[in-house]
Coordinates of C-alpha atoms in Angstrom, one line a residue:
M158 CA -23.3 35.6 -41.2
K159 CA -23.0 32.2 -42.0
K160 CA -22.2 28.8 -40.2
F161 CA -20.9 25.6 -41.0
E162 CA -20.9 22.4 -38.8
L163 CA -19.0 19.9 -38.0
H164 CA -19.7 16.6 -36.4
G165 CA -18.2 13.0 -34.7
N166 CA -18.3 10.8 -32.9
A167 CA -19.1 12.2 -29.8
A168 CA -19.4 15.9 -30.0
S169 CA -20.3 18.8 -32.5
L170 CA -19.6 22.2 -33.7
I171 CA -20.6 24.7 -35.0
F172 CA -18.7 27.6 -36.2
H173 CA -19.8 31.4 -37.3
E174 CA -17.7 33.8 -40.0
G175 CA -17.3 36.8 -38.6
T176 CA -17.4 36.7 -35.4
G177 CA -16.0 33.5 -34.6
E178 CA -18.1 32.4 -32.6
Y179 CA -18.3 29.3 -32.0
R180 CA -19.4 26.2 -30.4
I181 CA -18.7 23.1 -29.0
A182 CA -21.8 20.1 -28.1
T183 CA -21.5 16.6 -26.4
S184 CA -23.7 14.1 -24.9
S185 CA -23.7 15.6 -21.1
F186 CA -21.5 19.0 -22.6
L187 CA -22.1 22.1 -23.6
L188 CA -19.9 25.4 -24.8
A189 CA -21.5 27.9 -26.0
G190 CA -20.1 31.4 -26.9
C191 CA -16.6 31.2 -27.4
K192 CA -14.7 32.9 -29.8
P193 CA -10.4 32.9 -29.8
L194 CA -9.2 36.7 -28.6
L195 CA -6.5 39.0 -29.0
R196 CA -4.7 41.4 -25.9
L197 CA -1.6 43.1 -26.9
N198 CA -0.6 45.3 -23.6
G199 CA -3.4 44.4 -21.9
K200 CA -5.8 46.0 -25.2
E201 CA -8.4 43.5 -26.1
V202 CA -7.7 44.0 -30.3
S203 CA -9.5 43.0 -33.2
F204 CA -8.9 39.6 -34.9
G205 CA -11.2 40.5 -38.0
H206 CA -13.4 38.9 -40.2
W207 CA -12.9 35.3 -40.3
S208 CA -13.8 33.2 -43.4
V209 CA -13.9 29.5 -43.1
T210 CA -11.2 28.9 -45.9
E211 CA -11.4 25.1 -45.9
H212 CA -14.4 22.8 -44.1
T213 CA -14.4 18.5 -45.4
K214 CA -16.0 16.3 -43.5
N215 CA -14.1 15.3 -40.0
S216 CA -12.1 19.2 -40.0
M217 CA -13.0 23.2 -40.8
V218 CA -10.3 25.8 -41.5
A219 CA -10.9 29.9 -40.6
S220 CA -8.5 32.3 -41.6
A221 CA -8.9 36.3 -39.9
K222 CA -7.3 39.3 -41.1
G223 CA -6.9 42.6 -39.4
N224 CA -4.6 45.6 -37.9
A225 CA -2.8 43.2 -35.8
G226 CA -1.6 40.5 -38.5
N227 CA -2.9 37.6 -40.1
W228 CA -4.4 33.9 -37.8
T229 CA -6.0 30.6 -38.2
L230 CA -8.2 29.1 -36.3
K231 CA -8.7 25.5 -37.2
F232 CA -10.9 22.5 -36.2
G233 CA -10.7 18.7 -36.3
F234 CA -11.9 15.2 -35.5
A235 CA -9.4 12.4 -34.4
A236 CA -9.3 9.1 -33.3
G237 CA -12.8 8.8 -33.6
D238 CA -14.4 11.0 -31.2
A239 CA -11.4 13.7 -30.1
L240 CA -11.8 17.3 -31.3
T241 CA -8.5 19.6 -31.4
L242 CA -7.9 23.2 -31.5
R243 CA -5.1 24.5 -33.1
L244 CA -4.8 28.7 -32.9
S245 CA -1.9 30.6 -35.0
G246 CA -1.1 34.2 -36.3
C247 CA 1.8 36.2 -37.5
L248 CA 1.8 39.7 -36.1
K249 CA 2.8 42.6 -37.5
K250 CA 4.8 44.4 -35.3
V251 CA 6.9 42.2 -32.1
C252 CA 5.5 42.9 -28.9
D253 CA 6.4 42.2 -25.7
D254 CA 2.8 41.6 -24.2
V255 CA -0.1 38.7 -26.6
E256 CA -2.3 37.2 -24.5
L257 CA -3.8 35.0 -26.9
L258 CA -6.1 32.9 -26.2
Y259 CA -9.5 29.8 -27.2
F260 CA -12.0 31.2 -26.0
D261 CA -12.6 34.4 -23.1
G262 CA -15.1 34.5 -20.1
L263 CA -17.7 31.6 -21.1
K264 CA -20.3 29.2 -18.5
M265 CA -20.7 26.3 -18.3
K266 CA -22.8 22.9 -16.8
A267 CA -20.5 21.0 -13.7
D268 CA -20.6 19.1 -11.5
H269 CA -17.2 18.9 -10.1
L270 CA -13.3 20.2 -11.9
L271 CA -10.2 17.8 -10.8
S272 CA -7.6 21.1 -12.1
Q273 CA -3.5 20.4 -12.4
G274 CA -0.7 22.4 -11.8
I275 CA 2.2 23.6 -14.0
K276 CA 4.1 22.5 -11.6
M277 CA 4.0 20.4 -8.4
G278 CA 1.5 20.4 -6.3
G279 CA -1.4 22.9 -7.4
C280 CA -3.9 20.6 -7.6
A281 CA -7.7 20.7 -7.1
A282 CA -10.7 18.7 -7.3
I283 CA -13.8 21.1 -7.1
P284 CA -17.7 19.7 -6.2
V285 CA -19.9 21.9 -7.4
D286 CA -22.1 21.8 -5.4
K287 CA -25.0 24.5 -3.7
G288 CA -22.1 28.0 -2.9
T289 CA -19.2 27.1 -4.5
K290 CA -17.1 30.0 -5.1
K291 CA -13.7 29.6 -5.9
D292 CA -11.4 30.5 -8.4
F293 CA -9.0 27.7 -10.2
Y294 CA -6.4 28.3 -12.3
G295 CA -4.1 24.6 -14.1
A296 CA -2.1 23.3 -16.8
M297 CA -1.9 20.5 -19.3
Q298 CA -5.2 18.6 -18.7
L299 CA -8.3 20.0 -16.9
L300 CA -10.8 16.9 -15.9
V301 CA -15.2 18.6 -16.2
T302 CA -17.2 16.1 -14.8
G303 CA -21.4 16.7 -15.6
K304 CA -23.6 13.6 -15.6
G305 CA -21.4 10.8 -14.5
E306 CA -19.2 11.1 -17.4
Q307 CA -16.1 13.4 -18.0
L308 CA -14.9 15.9 -20.2
R309 CA -11.6 16.1 -21.0
L310 CA -9.7 19.7 -22.7
S311 CA -5.9 19.5 -23.0
Y312 CA -2.8 21.0 -24.2
P313 CA 0.7 18.1 -24.7
L314 CA 2.0 18.1 -21.9
R315 CA 5.5 19.3 -23.6
C316 CA 5.1 22.8 -24.7
E317 CA 6.4 26.2 -25.8
F318 CA 4.2 29.2 -25.2
M319 CA 2.9 26.9 -21.1
P320 CA -0.8 27.7 -22.2
F321 CA -3.3 27.5 -19.0
F322 CA -6.7 27.1 -17.6
S323 CA -8.0 29.8 -15.5
G324 CA -11.9 30.1 -14.2
R325 CA -14.4 30.7 -11.3
A326 CA -16.1 27.0 -9.8
V327 CA -19.7 28.1 -7.9
S328 CA -23.2 27.1 -7.9
G329 CA -23.4 24.8 -10.7
G330 CA -21.0 25.0 -13.4
I331 CA -18.2 27.1 -14.1
C332 CA -18.0 31.1 -15.2
D333 CA -15.0 33.6 -16.4
F334 CA -13.8 30.9 -17.9
K335 CA -11.2 31.1 -20.0
T336 CA -8.0 28.7 -21.9
G337 CA -4.4 30.2 -23.6
A338 CA -1.1 31.3 -23.4
V339 CA 0.3 35.2 -22.6
I340 CA 3.1 35.7 -24.1
K341 CA 5.9 38.0 -23.0
H342 CA 8.9 39.7 -24.1
Y343 CA 8.6 37.0 -26.7
S344 CA 11.1 38.1 -30.2
Q345 CA 9.4 36.9 -33.3
K346 CA 6.5 37.7 -34.3
K347 CA 4.4 34.4 -35.6
F348 CA 2.7 32.5 -32.5
A349 CA 1.1 29.0 -32.9
L350 CA -1.0 27.5 -29.5
E351 CA -0.1 24.6 -28.8
P352 CA -3.5 22.5 -30.0
L353 CA -6.2 22.2 -27.7
T354 CA -7.8 18.9 -27.6
L355 CA -12.1 17.9 -25.7
R356 CA -12.7 14.9 -25.1
T357 CA -15.0 13.4 -23.3
G358 CA -15.8 9.4 -21.8
D359 CA -14.1 8.0 -18.2
G360 CA -12.0 9.7 -17.0
F361 CA -9.1 7.9 -15.5
A362 CA -9.2 6.5 -18.8
L363 CA -9.0 9.7 -20.3
M364 CA -6.1 10.1 -18.1
K365 CA -4.1 8.2 -18.8
E366 CA -4.9 7.5 -22.4
Y367 CA -3.1 11.9 -22.0
A368 CA -0.6 10.0 -20.5
A369 CA 0.4 7.8 -23.3
E370 CA -0.1 10.3 -25.6
N371 CA 2.8 12.0 -24.1
M372 CA 4.7 8.8 -23.5
T373 CA 8.2 9.7 -25.6
E374 CA 10.4 5.8 -24.6
K375 CA 9.6 3.4 -22.5
R376 CA 11.6 3.5 -19.6
D377 CA 12.0 0.6 -16.8
F378 CA 11.5 2.7 -13.3
S379 CA 11.8 -0.7 -10.4
E380 CA 16.2 0.5 -9.8
L381 CA 14.2 3.5 -9.5
A382 CA 12.1 3.4 -7.1
A383 CA 14.1 2.0 -4.7
P384 CA 13.4 3.8 -1.0
G385 CA 16.1 6.4 0.4
W386 CA 16.8 8.7 3.5
N387 CA 16.8 12.4 3.0
S388 CA 18.0 14.9 5.7
W389 CA 15.7 17.5 4.8
D390 CA 12.3 17.9 7.0
Y391 CA 14.4 16.5 10.3
Y392 CA 16.9 18.7 10.1
R393 CA 16.3 21.5 6.4
W394 CA 19.3 24.0 7.4
T395 CA 21.5 22.7 10.0
I396 CA 21.1 19.2 8.8
T397 CA 25.7 18.9 9.4
E398 CA 27.8 15.7 7.7
D399 CA 28.0 14.5 11.5
E400 CA 24.2 14.2 11.3
V401 CA 23.5 13.0 7.7
L402 CA 26.4 9.8 9.2
E403 CA 25.3 9.5 12.4
N404 CA 21.6 8.9 10.2
A405 CA 22.9 6.4 7.3
E406 CA 24.9 4.2 10.3
F407 CA 22.5 3.9 11.8
I408 CA 20.0 2.3 8.8
A409 CA 23.1 0.6 7.8
A410 CA 22.8 -1.6 11.4
D411 CA 19.6 -2.1 10.8
P412 CA 18.5 -5.3 10.0
V413 CA 15.3 -4.0 8.1
L414 CA 16.3 -1.0 7.1
S415 CA 19.5 -1.4 5.3
K416 CA 17.9 -4.3 3.5
H417 CA 16.1 -1.9 1.0
V418 CA 17.1 2.3 2.5
K419 CA 19.1 1.5 -1.2
K420 CA 20.2 6.3 -1.4
I421 CA 20.9 8.9 1.5
I422 CA 20.5 12.1 -0.7
V423 CA 21.8 15.2 1.3
D424 CA 19.0 18.3 0.9
D425 CA 19.7 21.7 1.0
G426 CA 22.1 23.6 4.4
W427 CA 25.7 21.9 2.8
Q428 CA 26.0 24.6 0.5
Y429 CA 27.8 28.4 1.1
A430 CA 25.2 29.7 -1.2
Y431 CA 22.9 28.7 -3.9
G432 CA 24.3 30.4 -6.3
E433 CA 27.7 28.7 -5.1
W434 CA 27.7 25.1 -4.2
E435 CA 30.8 24.5 -3.0
A436 CA 30.6 22.9 1.2
N437 CA 29.6 25.0 3.8
S438 CA 31.8 24.9 7.8
L439 CA 29.2 21.9 9.1
F440 CA 30.7 19.8 5.9
P441 CA 34.4 20.0 6.9
H442 CA 35.4 17.2 5.2
G443 CA 33.6 18.1 2.3
M444 CA 31.7 17.2 -0.5
K445 CA 33.5 14.5 -2.8
Y446 CA 34.3 12.6 1.7
L447 CA 31.4 12.8 2.4
A448 CA 29.3 10.8 -0.7
D449 CA 33.3 8.3 -0.7
R450 CA 31.7 7.5 2.3
I451 CA 28.1 7.0 2.4
T452 CA 29.6 4.3 -0.8
K453 CA 31.0 3.0 1.4
L454 CA 27.7 1.9 3.8
G455 CA 26.5 0.7 1.4
F456 CA 24.3 3.0 -0.2
E457 CA 24.1 5.9 -3.5
P458 CA 24.8 9.4 -2.2
G459 CA 22.3 11.6 -3.2
L460 CA 22.8 15.7 -3.8
W461 CA 20.5 18.2 -3.4
V462 CA 21.1 21.7 -5.9
A463 CA 18.8 24.9 -6.3
P464 CA 21.2 25.0 -10.3
V465 CA 18.7 28.3 -11.3
I466 CA 19.2 30.3 -8.4
V467 CA 21.9 32.3 -7.4
E468 CA 22.0 34.1 -3.6
P469 CA 23.1 37.8 -3.3
H470 CA 25.7 36.9 -1.4
A471 CA 26.7 34.1 -4.7
R472 CA 30.3 35.6 -6.4
I473 CA 28.0 35.3 -10.0
A474 CA 25.1 38.3 -8.2
Q475 CA 28.8 40.8 -7.1
L476 CA 30.9 39.5 -10.5
D477 CA 28.3 38.3 -13.6
P478 CA 25.6 40.3 -13.5
D479 CA 24.5 39.8 -17.2
M480 CA 24.6 35.9 -15.7
L481 CA 21.1 36.7 -14.4
A482 CA 17.9 37.0 -15.8
K483 CA 15.2 41.1 -16.1
A484 CA 13.2 42.7 -14.9
E485 CA 10.4 44.8 -17.1
N486 CA 13.7 47.8 -17.5
G487 CA 16.2 45.3 -18.2
L488 CA 18.0 45.0 -14.9
P489 CA 19.1 41.9 -13.2
T490 CA 16.2 41.3 -10.2
L491 CA 16.1 40.1 -6.9
C492 CA 12.9 38.0 -7.9
W493 CA 12.8 35.4 -6.5
S494 CA 12.5 34.3 -2.1
C495 CA 11.6 31.4 0.6
M496 CA 11.4 31.5 3.7
Q497 CA 12.7 34.8 3.1
R498 CA 15.7 33.9 1.5
H499 CA 16.2 35.6 -1.5
G500 CA 17.5 35.5 -5.0
F501 CA 18.2 36.3 -8.4
I502 CA 17.6 34.0 -11.3
L503 CA 20.3 32.8 -13.3
D504 CA 19.7 33.1 -17.3
P505 CA 20.2 30.0 -18.7
T506 CA 19.4 32.7 -21.8
V507 CA 23.5 32.9 -21.5
E508 CA 26.2 31.1 -23.1
R509 CA 27.8 31.4 -19.2
S510 CA 25.1 29.9 -17.0
Q511 CA 25.0 27.6 -19.5
K512 CA 28.6 26.3 -18.5
F513 CA 28.4 27.0 -14.9
I514 CA 25.6 24.4 -14.6
R515 CA 27.7 22.1 -16.9
D516 CA 30.3 22.5 -14.5
T517 CA 29.3 22.2 -11.7
F518 CA 26.9 19.0 -12.8
E519 CA 29.7 17.1 -13.8
R520 CA 32.0 18.1 -9.9
L521 CA 30.0 17.6 -8.1
V522 CA 29.0 13.9 -10.0
S523 CA 33.1 13.4 -10.2
Y524 CA 33.0 13.2 -6.3
G525 CA 30.6 11.0 -6.6
Y526 CA 26.9 11.1 -6.2
R527 CA 24.1 9.2 -8.2
H528 CA 21.2 11.1 -7.4
F529 CA 20.3 14.5 -7.3
K530 CA 17.5 17.0 -6.4
L531 CA 17.2 19.4 -8.5
D532 CA 15.0 22.4 -7.3
F533 CA 13.2 26.2 -7.6
L534 CA 13.2 25.4 -10.9
G535 CA 10.0 26.9 -11.9
G536 CA 11.7 30.3 -10.1
V537 CA 12.7 30.7 -13.8
L538 CA 9.0 31.7 -14.7
N539 CA 9.8 34.7 -11.3
A540 CA 11.7 36.8 -13.9
R541 CA 10.3 39.1 -16.6
Q542 CA 12.9 38.8 -20.0
F543 CA 15.9 37.1 -20.8
T544 CA 18.6 37.9 -22.6
D545 CA 17.5 35.8 -25.4
K546 CA 14.3 37.0 -26.1
S547 CA 13.9 34.1 -29.4
V548 CA 12.7 31.3 -26.5
T549 CA 9.9 30.8 -25.3
R550 CA 9.6 30.1 -21.8
G551 CA 8.1 26.9 -21.7
R552 CA 12.7 26.1 -23.3
L553 CA 13.5 26.3 -20.1
M554 CA 13.6 23.3 -18.6
D555 CA 15.4 22.1 -21.4
L556 CA 18.4 25.2 -20.6
T557 CA 18.3 24.4 -17.2
I558 CA 18.2 20.0 -15.9
G559 CA 17.9 19.4 -19.4
T560 CA 21.3 20.7 -19.6
A561 CA 22.3 19.2 -16.8
R562 CA 21.2 15.4 -17.9
R563 CA 23.6 15.6 -20.3
A564 CA 25.9 17.1 -18.6
V565 CA 26.1 13.7 -16.1
A566 CA 24.5 11.7 -19.0
G567 CA 24.6 7.9 -17.7
R568 CA 26.2 9.0 -14.1
A569 CA 23.3 9.8 -11.8
R570 CA 19.8 10.1 -12.2
L571 CA 17.3 13.5 -11.4
L572 CA 14.6 14.7 -9.5
G573 CA 13.0 17.8 -10.8
C574 CA 11.3 19.8 -8.2
N575 CA 9.5 22.5 -9.0
Y576 CA 9.6 21.3 -12.5
L577 CA 7.6 22.5 -14.6
F578 CA 6.3 20.2 -16.9
C579 CA 5.7 22.3 -20.0
G580 CA 10.1 21.7 -20.5
G581 CA 8.1 16.8 -20.6
S582 CA 9.9 13.6 -19.0
E583 CA 12.9 14.0 -21.6
P584 CA 14.6 15.5 -18.5
V585 CA 14.2 14.4 -16.1
D586 CA 13.8 10.0 -14.1
S587 CA 11.4 11.4 -10.8
V588 CA 9.6 14.8 -10.8
R589 CA 7.8 16.2 -7.3
V590 CA 4.1 16.0 -7.3
G591 CA 2.5 16.5 -4.5
G592 CA 3.6 19.6 -2.0
D593 CA 5.7 20.2 -0.1
I594 CA 4.9 17.7 3.1
H595 CA 5.0 17.9 7.0
A596 CA 3.8 15.4 9.7
K597 CA 0.8 18.1 10.0
W598 CA -2.7 16.7 9.5
K599 CA -3.2 20.3 7.7
S600 CA -0.2 19.1 5.7
I601 CA -1.2 15.9 4.7
Q602 CA -4.7 17.0 3.8
G603 CA -3.6 19.8 1.5
N604 CA -1.9 17.4 -0.1
T605 CA -3.0 14.1 -1.2
P606 CA -5.5 16.7 -3.7
S607 CA -2.3 16.6 -6.1
I608 CA -0.8 12.7 -5.1
A609 CA -4.8 11.7 -7.0
A610 CA -4.5 14.0 -8.8
R611 CA -1.3 12.8 -10.7
F612 CA -1.8 9.3 -10.6
W613 CA -2.0 8.9 -14.8
S614 CA 2.0 9.8 -14.6
N615 CA 3.4 7.4 -12.5
K616 CA 6.2 5.3 -13.9
T617 CA 4.6 6.5 -18.1
L618 CA 6.7 9.4 -18.3
W619 CA 8.3 9.5 -14.7
L620 CA 8.8 8.1 -11.4
N621 CA 5.8 10.3 -9.1
D622 CA 7.2 11.4 -5.5
P623 CA 5.1 12.4 -3.1
D624 CA 7.4 13.4 -1.2
F625 CA 8.7 12.5 1.9
A626 CA 7.4 9.6 4.3
L627 CA 7.5 10.2 7.3
C628 CA 6.8 8.4 10.5
R629 CA 7.9 10.9 13.8
G630 CA 5.1 12.1 15.7
F631 CA 4.2 12.3 19.0
D632 CA 3.3 8.7 20.0
T633 CA 6.0 8.1 17.6
A634 CA 9.3 9.4 18.7
N635 CA 11.8 10.0 21.5
D636 CA 12.6 13.8 21.4
P637 CA 13.4 16.3 22.4
D638 CA 13.5 18.0 20.2
L639 CA 10.6 17.8 18.2
N640 CA 9.0 20.7 17.5
R641 CA 12.5 22.6 18.5
L642 CA 12.5 23.9 14.4
L643 CA 10.5 27.5 14.5
P644 CA 10.9 27.7 10.2
C645 CA 8.7 30.2 10.4
L646 CA 9.1 32.5 12.2
V647 CA 10.3 34.3 9.6
Y648 CA 7.7 36.1 8.6
I649 CA 6.9 37.2 12.1
P650 CA 7.6 40.7 11.5
P651 CA 8.6 43.6 13.6
E652 CA 5.8 45.4 14.2
S653 CA 3.3 42.6 15.3
T654 CA 1.0 42.5 17.6
E655 CA 0.5 38.6 17.1
K656 CA 0.4 36.6 20.6
N657 CA -0.1 33.2 18.6
H658 CA 1.5 33.9 14.8
P659 CA 1.5 31.7 12.7
G660 CA 5.1 32.8 12.2
L661 CA 4.7 30.0 15.7
F662 CA 3.7 26.9 13.6
T663 CA 5.8 23.7 14.0
L664 CA 6.7 21.0 12.0
V665 CA 4.9 18.2 13.9
D666 CA 0.8 17.4 15.6
V667 CA 0.7 14.4 14.7
Y668 CA 0.1 11.0 16.1
R669 CA 0.5 7.3 14.4
P670 CA -3.4 6.7 12.8
Q671 CA -2.9 10.0 11.3
A672 CA 1.0 8.5 10.3
E673 CA -0.1 6.4 9.0
I674 CA -2.1 8.0 6.6
L675 CA 0.6 10.3 5.4
L676 CA 2.4 6.6 4.9
S677 CA 0.3 4.7 3.0
L678 CA -0.2 7.5 0.1
V679 CA 3.4 7.9 -0.3
I680 CA 3.1 4.0 -0.5
A681 CA -0.2 4.0 -2.6
A682 CA 1.8 7.5 -4.7
G683 CA 3.5 3.9 -6.6
G684 CA 6.5 6.2 -6.8
A685 CA 9.5 7.3 -4.3
V686 CA 9.6 6.5 -0.7
N687 CA 12.2 8.6 0.8
L688 CA 12.3 8.6 4.9
S689 CA 12.8 12.1 6.0
D690 CA 13.1 11.7 9.5
K691 CA 16.0 12.2 12.6
M692 CA 16.1 7.8 12.8
T693 CA 17.8 8.1 15.7
R694 CA 14.7 9.4 17.7
L695 CA 12.3 6.7 16.1
N696 CA 10.8 4.8 18.8
E697 CA 9.8 0.9 18.7
S698 CA 6.2 2.6 17.0
G699 CA 8.3 5.0 14.6
L700 CA 11.1 2.2 13.7
D701 CA 7.9 -0.1 13.2
L702 CA 5.8 2.3 10.8
A703 CA 9.6 3.5 8.5
R704 CA 10.8 -0.8 8.4
R705 CA 7.1 -1.7 7.3
T706 CA 7.1 1.6 4.9
V707 CA 10.7 0.8 2.4
S708 CA 9.7 -3.0 3.1
A709 CA 6.6 -2.4 0.8
E710 CA 6.2 -3.8 -2.5
S711 CA 6.3 -0.9 -5.2
G712 CA 2.8 -0.5 -7.2
E713 CA 1.5 0.9 -9.8
A714 CA 0.0 4.1 -8.2
A715 CA -3.5 3.8 -7.6
I716 CA -6.3 4.6 -8.5
P717 CA -8.9 6.9 -6.1
L718 CA -12.5 6.2 -7.0
D719 CA -13.8 9.6 -5.7
L720 CA -11.7 11.3 -7.4
F721 CA -13.8 13.1 -10.0
S722 CA -16.8 13.7 -7.0
T723 CA -15.3 14.8 -4.1
A724 CA -12.4 17.0 -2.9
L725 CA -10.3 14.9 -0.8
P726 CA -10.3 11.5 -2.1
K727 CA -10.9 8.6 1.1
Y728 CA -10.9 5.3 -1.5
W729 CA -8.1 3.6 -2.5
V730 CA -6.9 0.6 -4.9
Q731 CA -3.4 0.2 -5.6
T732 CA -2.4 -3.0 -8.3
V733 CA 0.7 -4.5 -7.3
G734 CA 1.7 -7.3 -9.1
D735 CA -1.0 -9.5 -8.5
Y736 CA -2.5 -8.4 -6.1
H737 CA -4.5 -5.2 -4.5
R738 CA -3.8 -2.7 -1.6
V739 CA -7.0 -1.1 -0.3
L740 CA -6.8 2.4 1.1
L741 CA -10.0 3.9 3.3
I742 CA -9.2 6.9 4.6
N743 CA -11.6 8.9 7.1
W744 CA -10.5 12.8 7.0
E745 CA -13.8 13.7 10.1
D746 CA -13.3 14.7 13.2
E747 CA -15.8 12.6 14.2
P748 CA -16.0 8.4 13.6
A749 CA -17.1 7.7 9.9
E750 CA -18.1 4.1 8.3
L751 CA -16.9 2.9 4.9
S752 CA -17.9 0.0 3.3
I753 CA -16.1 -0.8 -0.5
D754 CA -17.6 -2.9 -2.8
L755 CA -14.3 -4.9 -4.3
E756 CA -16.2 -6.5 -7.6
K757 CA -16.9 -3.1 -8.4
A758 CA -13.2 -1.8 -7.6
G759 CA -11.4 -4.6 -9.9
V760 CA -9.9 -6.4 -6.5
A761 CA -9.9 -9.8 -6.6
G762 CA -8.9 -11.7 -3.7
R763 CA -10.5 -13.2 -0.2
K764 CA -8.5 -12.7 2.3
A765 CA -7.3 -9.1 3.4
V766 CA -4.9 -7.6 6.7
N767 CA -4.2 -4.9 7.2
F768 CA -0.6 -3.0 6.0
W769 CA 0.1 -1.5 9.8
N770 CA 0.0 -4.3 12.0
D771 CA -1.1 -7.9 10.0
K772 CA -4.1 -8.9 11.5
P773 CA -6.7 -9.8 9.4
V774 CA -10.3 -7.2 7.8
K775 CA -13.6 -9.7 7.4
I776 CA -15.1 -9.3 3.1
K777 CA -18.4 -10.3 3.5
A778 CA -20.3 -10.1 0.7
G779 CA -17.5 -9.2 -1.0
R780 CA -17.2 -5.5 0.9
I781 CA -15.0 -4.2 3.3
A782 CA -16.7 -2.5 5.9
V783 CA -14.9 -1.2 8.7
E784 CA -15.8 1.9 11.2
L785 CA -13.2 4.3 11.6
A786 CA -11.5 6.4 13.7
P787 CA -10.9 9.8 13.4
R788 CA -7.9 11.4 11.7
S789 CA -7.3 7.3 10.3
C790 CA -7.5 4.9 7.3
L791 CA -7.9 1.3 7.6
F792 CA -4.4 -0.2 4.9
A793 CA -5.6 -4.1 3.5
V794 CA -3.5 -5.4 1.3
V795 CA -5.7 -8.0 -0.6
R796 CA -4.9 -10.8 -2.1

């Protein structure tokens, strides 16, 4: 069994003919026992005998012929230290369930793992400590840390077959590690997996390079970064025309908020049904009237739409089942749910569905709406198959939000929520990167890894949206209805005997110090800033938070300095023009001393003030050192 070698500046490869097994080594990492894998309808199938057909100093091509088809695996070094793999082939006959992997079942040593979800949220920072046992699943780029260095495994952002990384972080490293794609109900015989690239170096630089590699055009996000107000987090499905206008009028009358808040977004709750985008009885004058009123108050109106969801009582579901995505049996399927609200998926490969999306957004933009929040886009993956089986899953974003973008081109901005990042940057102006936030401590903690892990995309690919800037808490609002809404009651089944059922979940459990953490993270994210409280119920402390938040100059996305060593970053540095903001967070339930060396963090400046109260922050010997109370932060402006 002959072996062939390739050597780059920072990595080497050994490939064995016959089995196709290969080994990749760098100064800090070893991926041994790799070999491509093929499963058809869940059963592993042999590629056949692998033979090297081309071999140069920087590249190698191996081919195999088996009973299932013909295959090619290419290796190449580019840009000095990046190793890229390309796996492609042609089946002898179409198969509805294909799993094609670059490797499977791999073990490797590691100290830390950072995975990225395919849509909002879904990121995990995992220290690989003694006793660690945690599964991971991610897309786009995976950062593995070992010996103080990072290894980036990545696929192009825009892709056809939605490749993934999965495995388990265990004590000392990773096991059951695999990467590739699962391709279902695809009518073609030819497959070309997106290229897999491996590169080592500084993790922050590698992630920024990934954004630059996938940027298709340079855009100005300054106008888009202007703050707004959104109805969802406080009102949810109780929102009314009157409540929207009450908040808009309050903001317009406030001497500070009125100078900075530019958008009023009406979220979910205005429509008759998902799939039937007409005003319901809570908006008696219709949506054009509301857009006109918001515009007259000096704001740009915006609207929430879920273009791919169709509820059972919508007319499309009742009368046009050919427009719906299908189950394994080829029939329309009720495959989406949220808060026990169920829906079909619009089949975007059908021309009538395309016309429906175009007509909907052309009508709504004609009313005067200049911002659209498109939600539940990733719901398309819940369907098993679509009418046109030649359309890959990676193209579905172009056929949904992409169609909407073409309909409103030059007239409105689009936020992709639950947007599948494999759609690339072209269809969107801004993208939700964090999960759903609430004024809850666990929610703030849970959302932070995704804000941290996606700093690289902000104002390069799109404007990052970390989710809402919430100011209300027990001591920042005078609101008898603060926890009146109980949205999770829908999860209490009739047979439950549990008195303290999780369905009693409330939306608020924080005080001002925790709200400051949430708002500091929103500002530090450097992207969208959207208030989502009932503004008339905030007290002076709550309004102070809101005013300071929307007045903050938009900066770059903050760098979480301990991103590659911890599960929850507590040291952040943000560049804002010619000055910096430094964020130190105590996530613990006990007081903690935090200290940062400003020079090592790349922060120049001799004076610092607390962003939230304007009090001076002491800098001694080039360091900020502070004792923080439990669940609190220091957000310092350093000049």
